[in-house]
């Protein structure tokens, strides 16, 4: 099988992890192949071939200009603050060359660049949860899904913020080279190969604004720290020293969510973490998160996450690794050699 060229686009203001995350995954996968056949040739390029300064101040030196770069099998467009301003040159290059790639990939707000080039028109896509509304408003022809950590629509794959680029890259490696190679890379990077694309961007579930007034901020904090308590409007209003009607209106105005919706999301967030990180039973988890019954928690999970608690745990609870089954490696060693 021919080697796949992965071309990562660089520009000023790029998010460094959007670049290095996928690069480490694809390069690590290539190192895992004994004969180096069917792996990846990873290259970076900027419009003029000059160094770029990332949003965190690092300087990255590309391998070439975009014009001189090899034709990519997989074209990766990272995000970062640099996507907040227009770049006609890069947009034009993507519009002309993007359709020629066998696979188009964006990380974080790189989806904005793809949309500007018309490459997401009529497609389902995602981006960092904080920029989903902007993407939808500026590009109404794109079906923006704010929840998944990545979305596949034909040969186009878009991912959520920053580290979601690693998840997407691992999924592509698994598709190309098999689960064993992807799992080896994941272990080397000390991440789990366990997040399917339909796992929600959980930060999006709690993306409510922080209230300006102190009593309401205290109530928000109380909800987060006491999910099993009485979190009815009456109880929360009493804690804020407001009437229930005044509290409900003020909470919605300052956070963008009703008290009930905010409580629901906090409880789901708490429950999914217990399901991921503990071996507590479903009934025990439901009590710890303030659900009256396991059935009530199941309904909340299906509504918010699209999966029942038992199914969620099956997908996302890490399987313990038997220590003797994993050979010891020095940190300086490559993933497979």
Coordinates of C-alpha atoms in Angstrom, one line a residue, residues 12-302:
X12 CA 0.3 33.0 11.9
X13 CA -1.8 32.6 15.0
X14 CA -2.2 28.9 14.6
X15 CA -2.9 26.9 17.8
X16 CA 0.3 24.8 18.4
X17 CA -1.5 21.8 19.8
X18 CA -3.8 21.7 16.8
X19 CA -0.6 21.1 14.8
X20 CA 1.5 19.0 17.0
X21 CA -1.3 16.7 18.3
X22 CA -2.2 15.2 14.8
X23 CA 1.5 15.3 13.7
X24 CA 2.5 13.2 16.7
X25 CA -0.3 10.7 16.0
X26 CA 0.5 10.2 12.3
X27 CA 4.2 10.2 12.8
X28 CA 3.9 7.7 15.7
X29 CA 1.8 5.4 13.5
X30 CA 4.4 5.5 10.8
X31 CA 7.0 4.4 13.3
X32 CA 4.9 1.5 14.3
X33 CA 5.1 -0.1 10.8
X34 CA 8.2 -2.4 10.6
X35 CA 8.5 -2.0 6.8
X36 CA 7.3 1.6 6.8
X37 CA 4.9 0.8 3.9
X38 CA 1.4 2.1 3.9
X39 CA 2.2 4.6 6.6
X40 CA 2.4 8.4 6.5
X41 CA 4.7 11.0 5.2
X42 CA 3.9 14.1 7.4
X43 CA 4.8 17.5 6.0
X44 CA 4.0 21.1 7.0
X45 CA 3.7 24.1 4.8
X46 CA 2.8 27.8 5.0
X47 CA 1.6 30.1 2.2
X48 CA 5.0 31.7 1.7
X49 CA 7.2 29.0 3.2
X50 CA 8.3 31.3 6.1
X51 CA 8.1 30.5 9.8
X52 CA 4.8 31.2 11.6
X53 CA 4.2 32.3 15.1
X54 CA 1.6 30.3 17.0
X55 CA -1.0 31.9 19.3
X56 CA 1.1 30.9 22.3
X57 CA 4.3 32.5 20.9
X58 CA 6.1 29.5 19.6
X59 CA 7.7 29.7 16.2
X60 CA 7.1 26.8 13.8
X61 CA 9.2 26.4 10.6
X62 CA 7.4 24.7 7.8
X63 CA 8.9 22.2 5.4
X64 CA 7.9 24.2 2.3
X65 CA 5.5 26.6 0.7
X66 CA 2.0 25.4 0.0
X67 CA 2.7 25.6 -3.7
X68 CA 5.7 23.3 -3.4
X69 CA 4.2 20.9 -1.0
X70 CA 3.5 17.3 -2.1
X71 CA -0.1 16.5 -3.2
X72 CA -1.7 15.4 0.1
X73 CA -3.8 12.3 0.7
X74 CA -4.9 14.0 4.0
X75 CA -5.0 17.7 4.2
X76 CA -5.1 19.0 7.8
X77 CA -6.2 22.6 8.6
X78 CA -5.6 23.5 12.3
X79 CA -7.3 26.3 14.1
X80 CA -6.2 29.1 16.4
X81 CA -6.6 32.8 16.9
X82 CA -5.3 33.3 13.4
X83 CA -8.7 32.1 12.0
X84 CA -10.4 35.1 13.5
X85 CA -9.2 37.3 10.7
X86 CA -9.5 37.0 7.0
X87 CA -6.7 35.4 5.0
X88 CA -7.6 35.6 1.3
X89 CA -4.4 33.9 0.1
X90 CA -4.9 30.9 2.3
X91 CA -8.6 30.7 1.6
X92 CA -8.0 30.8 -2.1
X93 CA -5.4 28.1 -1.9
X94 CA -7.8 25.9 0.1
X95 CA -10.6 26.5 -2.4
X96 CA -8.5 25.4 -5.3
X97 CA -6.5 22.6 -3.7
X98 CA -8.8 21.3 -1.0
X99 CA -11.1 19.3 -3.3
X100 CA -8.0 17.4 -4.7
X101 CA -7.2 15.9 -1.3
X102 CA -8.6 12.4 -0.7
X103 CA -9.4 13.4 2.9
X104 CA -10.0 16.9 4.3
X105 CA -9.5 17.4 8.1
X106 CA -9.9 20.4 10.3
X107 CA -9.0 20.8 14.0
X108 CA -10.8 23.3 16.2
X109 CA -11.5 26.5 14.3
X110 CA -9.8 25.2 11.2
X111 CA -13.4 24.4 10.2
X112 CA -13.9 28.2 9.8
X113 CA -11.1 28.2 7.2
X114 CA -12.7 25.2 5.4
X115 CA -16.1 26.9 5.4
X116 CA -14.6 30.2 4.1
X117 CA -13.3 28.2 1.2
X118 CA -16.7 26.7 0.5
X119 CA -15.5 23.2 1.4
X120 CA -18.1 22.6 4.1
X121 CA -21.2 23.7 2.1
X122 CA -24.0 21.3 2.5
X123 CA -22.0 19.2 5.0
X124 CA -22.4 18.4 8.7
X125 CA -19.5 19.7 10.7
X126 CA -18.3 20.7 14.2
X127 CA -15.7 23.0 15.7
X128 CA -14.7 24.3 19.2
X129 CA -18.0 24.7 21.2
X130 CA -17.3 28.4 21.7
X131 CA -17.2 29.0 17.9
X132 CA -20.1 26.8 16.8
X133 CA -22.6 29.7 16.8
X134 CA -20.3 31.9 14.8
X135 CA -19.7 29.1 12.2
X136 CA -23.5 28.5 11.9
X137 CA -24.3 32.3 11.6
X138 CA -21.6 33.1 9.0
X139 CA -22.1 29.9 7.0
X140 CA -25.7 28.9 7.0
X141 CA -25.1 26.3 4.4
X142 CA -23.1 24.3 6.9
X143 CA -25.0 22.0 9.3
X144 CA -23.2 22.7 12.5
X145 CA -23.4 20.1 15.3
X146 CA -21.9 21.6 18.5
X147 CA -21.9 18.4 20.5
X148 CA -19.5 15.7 19.0
X149 CA -15.8 15.8 19.5
X150 CA -15.5 15.0 15.7
X151 CA -17.8 14.6 12.8
X152 CA -17.3 12.6 9.6
X153 CA -19.2 13.6 6.5
X154 CA -17.9 11.7 3.5
X155 CA -14.2 12.5 2.9
X156 CA -14.4 15.6 5.2
X157 CA -13.7 15.3 8.9
X158 CA -14.0 18.2 11.4
X159 CA -13.1 18.1 15.1
X160 CA -13.8 20.1 18.2
X161 CA -11.3 22.1 20.2
X162 CA -7.6 21.4 20.5
X163 CA -7.1 17.9 21.9
X164 CA -10.1 16.6 19.9
X165 CA -7.7 16.7 16.9
X166 CA -5.8 13.9 18.6
X167 CA -9.0 11.8 18.9
X168 CA -9.8 12.4 15.3
X169 CA -6.3 11.6 14.1
X170 CA -6.3 8.3 16.1
X171 CA -9.6 7.4 14.5
X172 CA -8.2 8.0 11.1
X173 CA -5.1 5.9 11.9
X174 CA -7.4 3.1 13.2
X175 CA -9.3 3.3 9.9
X176 CA -6.1 3.2 7.8
X177 CA -3.9 0.9 9.7
X178 CA -6.0 -1.0 12.2
X179 CA -6.8 -0.8 15.9
X180 CA -3.5 -2.3 17.1
X181 CA -1.4 0.5 15.6
X182 CA -3.8 3.2 16.8
X183 CA -3.8 1.7 20.3
X184 CA -0.1 1.6 20.4
X185 CA 0.1 5.3 19.5
X186 CA -2.5 6.1 22.1
X187 CA -0.6 4.3 24.8
X188 CA 2.6 6.1 23.9
X189 CA 0.8 9.5 24.0
X190 CA -0.8 8.5 27.3
X191 CA -4.3 9.0 26.0
X192 CA -7.2 6.6 25.8
X193 CA -8.3 5.1 22.5
X194 CA -11.9 5.1 23.6
X195 CA -13.7 8.3 22.5
X196 CA -16.0 7.6 19.5
X197 CA -17.0 10.7 17.5
X198 CA -20.4 10.8 19.1
X199 CA -19.1 11.5 22.6
X200 CA -20.2 15.0 23.4
X201 CA -18.0 18.0 23.9
X202 CA -18.7 18.1 27.6
X203 CA -17.5 21.6 28.0
X204 CA -20.4 22.6 25.7
X205 CA -22.9 21.0 28.1
X206 CA -21.8 23.4 30.8
X207 CA -21.1 26.5 28.6
X208 CA -23.6 28.7 30.5
X209 CA -22.4 32.2 31.3
X210 CA -21.2 32.9 34.8
X211 CA -23.8 35.1 36.5
X212 CA -22.7 38.7 37.3
X213 CA -24.4 39.0 40.7
X214 CA -22.8 37.3 43.6
X215 CA -25.9 35.4 45.0
X216 CA -26.4 33.8 41.6
X217 CA -22.7 32.9 41.2
X218 CA -22.8 31.3 44.6
X219 CA -25.9 29.3 43.6
X220 CA -24.1 28.1 40.4
X221 CA -21.2 26.9 42.5
X222 CA -23.6 25.2 45.0
X223 CA -25.3 23.3 42.2
X224 CA -21.9 22.0 40.9
X225 CA -20.7 20.9 44.4
X226 CA -24.0 19.4 45.6
X227 CA -25.7 17.7 42.7
X228 CA -27.5 15.2 45.0
X229 CA -29.2 18.0 47.1
X230 CA -32.6 19.5 46.6
X231 CA -32.0 21.8 43.6
X232 CA -35.6 22.8 43.0
X233 CA -36.3 26.4 42.0
X234 CA -37.7 27.1 45.5
X235 CA -34.7 25.7 47.3
X236 CA -32.2 27.6 45.0
X237 CA -34.2 30.8 45.3
X238 CA -34.1 30.6 49.1
X239 CA -30.3 30.2 48.9
X240 CA -30.1 33.3 46.8
X241 CA -32.5 35.1 49.1
X242 CA -34.8 35.9 46.2
X243 CA -38.4 35.0 45.4
X244 CA -38.7 31.9 43.2
X245 CA -40.1 33.9 40.3
X246 CA -37.5 36.7 40.6
X247 CA -34.7 34.0 40.9
X248 CA -35.8 32.1 37.8
X249 CA -36.0 35.2 35.7
X250 CA -32.6 36.6 36.9
X251 CA -30.9 33.2 36.5
X252 CA -32.1 32.8 32.9
X253 CA -31.1 36.4 32.1
X254 CA -27.6 36.1 33.5
X255 CA -26.7 32.6 32.5
X256 CA -28.7 31.9 29.4
X257 CA -30.2 28.8 30.9
X258 CA -33.2 28.2 33.1
X259 CA -32.4 26.8 36.6
X260 CA -33.9 23.4 35.6
X261 CA -31.8 23.1 32.4
X262 CA -28.6 24.1 34.3
X263 CA -29.2 21.6 37.0
X264 CA -29.9 18.9 34.4
X265 CA -26.6 19.5 32.7
X266 CA -24.6 19.6 35.9
X267 CA -26.1 16.3 37.0
X268 CA -25.5 14.6 33.7
X269 CA -21.9 15.9 33.7
X270 CA -21.4 14.6 37.3
X271 CA -23.0 11.3 36.4
X272 CA -20.9 10.6 33.3
X273 CA -17.7 11.3 35.2
X274 CA -18.7 8.8 37.9
X275 CA -19.5 6.3 35.1
X276 CA -16.1 6.9 33.5
X277 CA -14.0 7.0 36.6
X278 CA -15.6 4.7 39.1
X279 CA -17.1 1.2 39.3
X280 CA -20.2 2.4 41.2
X281 CA -23.4 0.8 40.1
X282 CA -26.0 2.6 38.0
X283 CA -28.4 2.9 41.0
X284 CA -25.6 4.3 43.2
X285 CA -24.5 6.8 40.6
X286 CA -28.1 7.9 40.1
X287 CA -28.5 8.6 43.9
X288 CA -25.2 10.4 44.0
X289 CA -26.3 12.8 41.3
X290 CA -29.7 13.6 42.6
X291 CA -31.9 11.4 40.4
X292 CA -34.8 9.9 42.1
X293 CA -34.5 6.6 40.2
X294 CA -32.1 5.0 37.7
X295 CA -34.9 5.4 35.1
X296 CA -34.8 9.2 35.7
X297 CA -31.1 9.2 35.0
X298 CA -31.5 7.1 31.9
X299 CA -34.0 9.6 30.5
X300 CA -31.7 12.5 31.2
X301 CA -28.8 10.7 29.5
X302 CA -30.7 9.8 26.4

